[in-house]
Short mmCIF file of C-alpha atoms in Angstrom, two decimals:
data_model
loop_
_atom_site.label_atom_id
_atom_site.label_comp_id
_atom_site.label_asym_id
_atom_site.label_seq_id
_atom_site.Cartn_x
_atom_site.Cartn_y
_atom_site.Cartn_z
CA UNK A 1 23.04 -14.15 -19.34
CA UNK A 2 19.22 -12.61 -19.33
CA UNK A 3 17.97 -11.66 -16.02
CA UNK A 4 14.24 -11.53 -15.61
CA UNK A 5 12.45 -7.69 -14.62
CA UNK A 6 11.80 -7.63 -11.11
CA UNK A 7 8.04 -7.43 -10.77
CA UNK A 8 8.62 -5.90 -6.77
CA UNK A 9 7.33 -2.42 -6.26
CA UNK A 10 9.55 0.55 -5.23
CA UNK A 11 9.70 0.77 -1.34
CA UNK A 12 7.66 2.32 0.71
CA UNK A 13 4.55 1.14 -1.88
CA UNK A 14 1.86 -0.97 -0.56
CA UNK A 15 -1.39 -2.78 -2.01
CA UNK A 16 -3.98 -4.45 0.25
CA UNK A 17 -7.39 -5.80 0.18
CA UNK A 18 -9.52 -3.35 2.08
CA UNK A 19 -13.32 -3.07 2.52
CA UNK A 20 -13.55 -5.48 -1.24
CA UNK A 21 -11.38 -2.96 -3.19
CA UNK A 22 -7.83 -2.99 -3.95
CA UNK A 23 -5.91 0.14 -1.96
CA UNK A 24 -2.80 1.47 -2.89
CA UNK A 25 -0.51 3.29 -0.41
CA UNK A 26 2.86 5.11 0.12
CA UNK A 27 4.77 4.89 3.16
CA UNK A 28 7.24 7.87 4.10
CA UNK A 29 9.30 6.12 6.66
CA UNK A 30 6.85 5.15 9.58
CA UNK A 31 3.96 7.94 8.06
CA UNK A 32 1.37 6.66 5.72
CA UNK A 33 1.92 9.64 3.07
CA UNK A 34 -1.10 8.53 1.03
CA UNK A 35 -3.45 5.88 -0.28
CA UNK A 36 -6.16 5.17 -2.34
CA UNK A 37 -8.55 3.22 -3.92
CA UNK A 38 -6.87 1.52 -7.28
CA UNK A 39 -7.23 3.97 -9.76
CA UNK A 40 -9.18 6.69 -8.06
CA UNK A 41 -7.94 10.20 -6.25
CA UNK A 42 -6.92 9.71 -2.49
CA UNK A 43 -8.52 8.51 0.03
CA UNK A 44 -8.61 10.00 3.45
CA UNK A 45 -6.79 7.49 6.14
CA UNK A 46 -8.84 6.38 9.30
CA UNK A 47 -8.17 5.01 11.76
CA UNK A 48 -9.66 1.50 10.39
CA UNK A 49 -7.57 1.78 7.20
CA UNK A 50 -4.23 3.00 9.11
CA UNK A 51 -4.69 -0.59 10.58
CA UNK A 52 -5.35 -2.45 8.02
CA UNK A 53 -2.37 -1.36 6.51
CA UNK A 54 -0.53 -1.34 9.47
CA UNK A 55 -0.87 -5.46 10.19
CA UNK A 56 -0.43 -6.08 6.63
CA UNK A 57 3.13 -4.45 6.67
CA UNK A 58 3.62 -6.52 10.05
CA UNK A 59 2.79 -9.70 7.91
CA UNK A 60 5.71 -8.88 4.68
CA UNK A 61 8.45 -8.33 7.65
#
Protein backbone atom coordinates (compact mmCIF):
# COMPACT_ATOMS: atom_id res chain seq x y z
CA UNK A 1 0.00 0.00 0.00
CA UNK A 2 1.80 3.59 -0.94
CA UNK A 3 1.13 6.29 1.42
CA UNK A 4 1.51 9.80 0.12
CA UNK A 5 4.55 12.31 1.96
CA UNK A 6 2.93 14.47 4.31
CA UNK A 7 3.42 17.97 2.97
CA UNK A 8 2.67 19.45 6.97
CA UNK A 9 5.56 21.26 8.50
CA UNK A 10 7.30 20.15 11.74
CA UNK A 11 5.54 21.79 14.81
CA UNK A 12 6.11 24.71 16.18
CA UNK A 13 6.79 26.15 12.28
CA UNK A 14 4.67 28.85 11.00
CA UNK A 15 4.25 30.84 7.56
CA UNK A 16 2.02 33.93 7.25
CA UNK A 17 1.34 36.74 5.00
CA UNK A 18 2.77 39.79 6.67
CA UNK A 19 3.28 43.39 5.43
CA UNK A 20 3.10 41.59 1.34
CA UNK A 21 5.96 39.13 2.12
CA UNK A 22 5.86 35.64 3.14
CA UNK A 23 7.31 35.23 7.03
CA UNK A 24 8.52 32.23 8.40
CA UNK A 25 8.55 31.56 12.17
CA UNK A 26 9.41 29.05 14.98
CA UNK A 27 7.46 28.70 17.98
CA UNK A 28 9.24 27.32 21.28
CA UNK A 29 6.20 26.41 23.23
CA UNK A 30 4.23 29.77 23.81
CA UNK A 31 7.75 32.00 22.78
CA UNK A 32 8.15 33.07 19.24
CA UNK A 33 11.96 31.78 19.00
CA UNK A 34 12.40 33.40 15.58
CA UNK A 35 11.09 34.55 12.23
CA UNK A 36 11.85 35.93 9.14
CA UNK A 37 11.26 37.09 5.92
CA UNK A 38 11.26 33.88 3.33
CA UNK A 39 14.65 33.40 2.56
CA UNK A 40 16.38 36.23 4.29
CA UNK A 41 18.34 36.40 7.94
CA UNK A 42 15.91 37.11 10.95
CA UNK A 43 13.83 39.51 11.50
CA UNK A 44 13.42 41.32 14.75
CA UNK A 45 9.69 40.58 16.31
CA UNK A 46 7.43 43.68 17.19
CA UNK A 47 4.95 44.01 18.63
CA UNK A 48 2.80 44.26 15.20
CA UNK A 49 4.37 41.02 13.90
CA UNK A 50 4.04 39.08 17.42
CA UNK A 51 0.29 39.68 16.52
CA UNK A 52 0.05 38.88 13.40
CA UNK A 53 1.35 35.71 14.15
CA UNK A 54 -0.33 35.41 17.19
CA UNK A 55 -4.19 35.50 15.52
CA UNK A 56 -3.01 33.44 12.77
CA UNK A 57 -2.08 30.52 15.21
CA UNK A 58 -5.60 31.33 16.90
CA UNK A 59 -7.16 30.70 13.36
CA UNK A 60 -5.23 26.77 12.68
CA UNK A 61 -6.58 25.75 16.38
Amino acid sequence: MNEEPSHRMQPGLGVIEWQSRIVVYQMDGQRIAWACYLGENRIEVDAALRSAIEADRQRSL
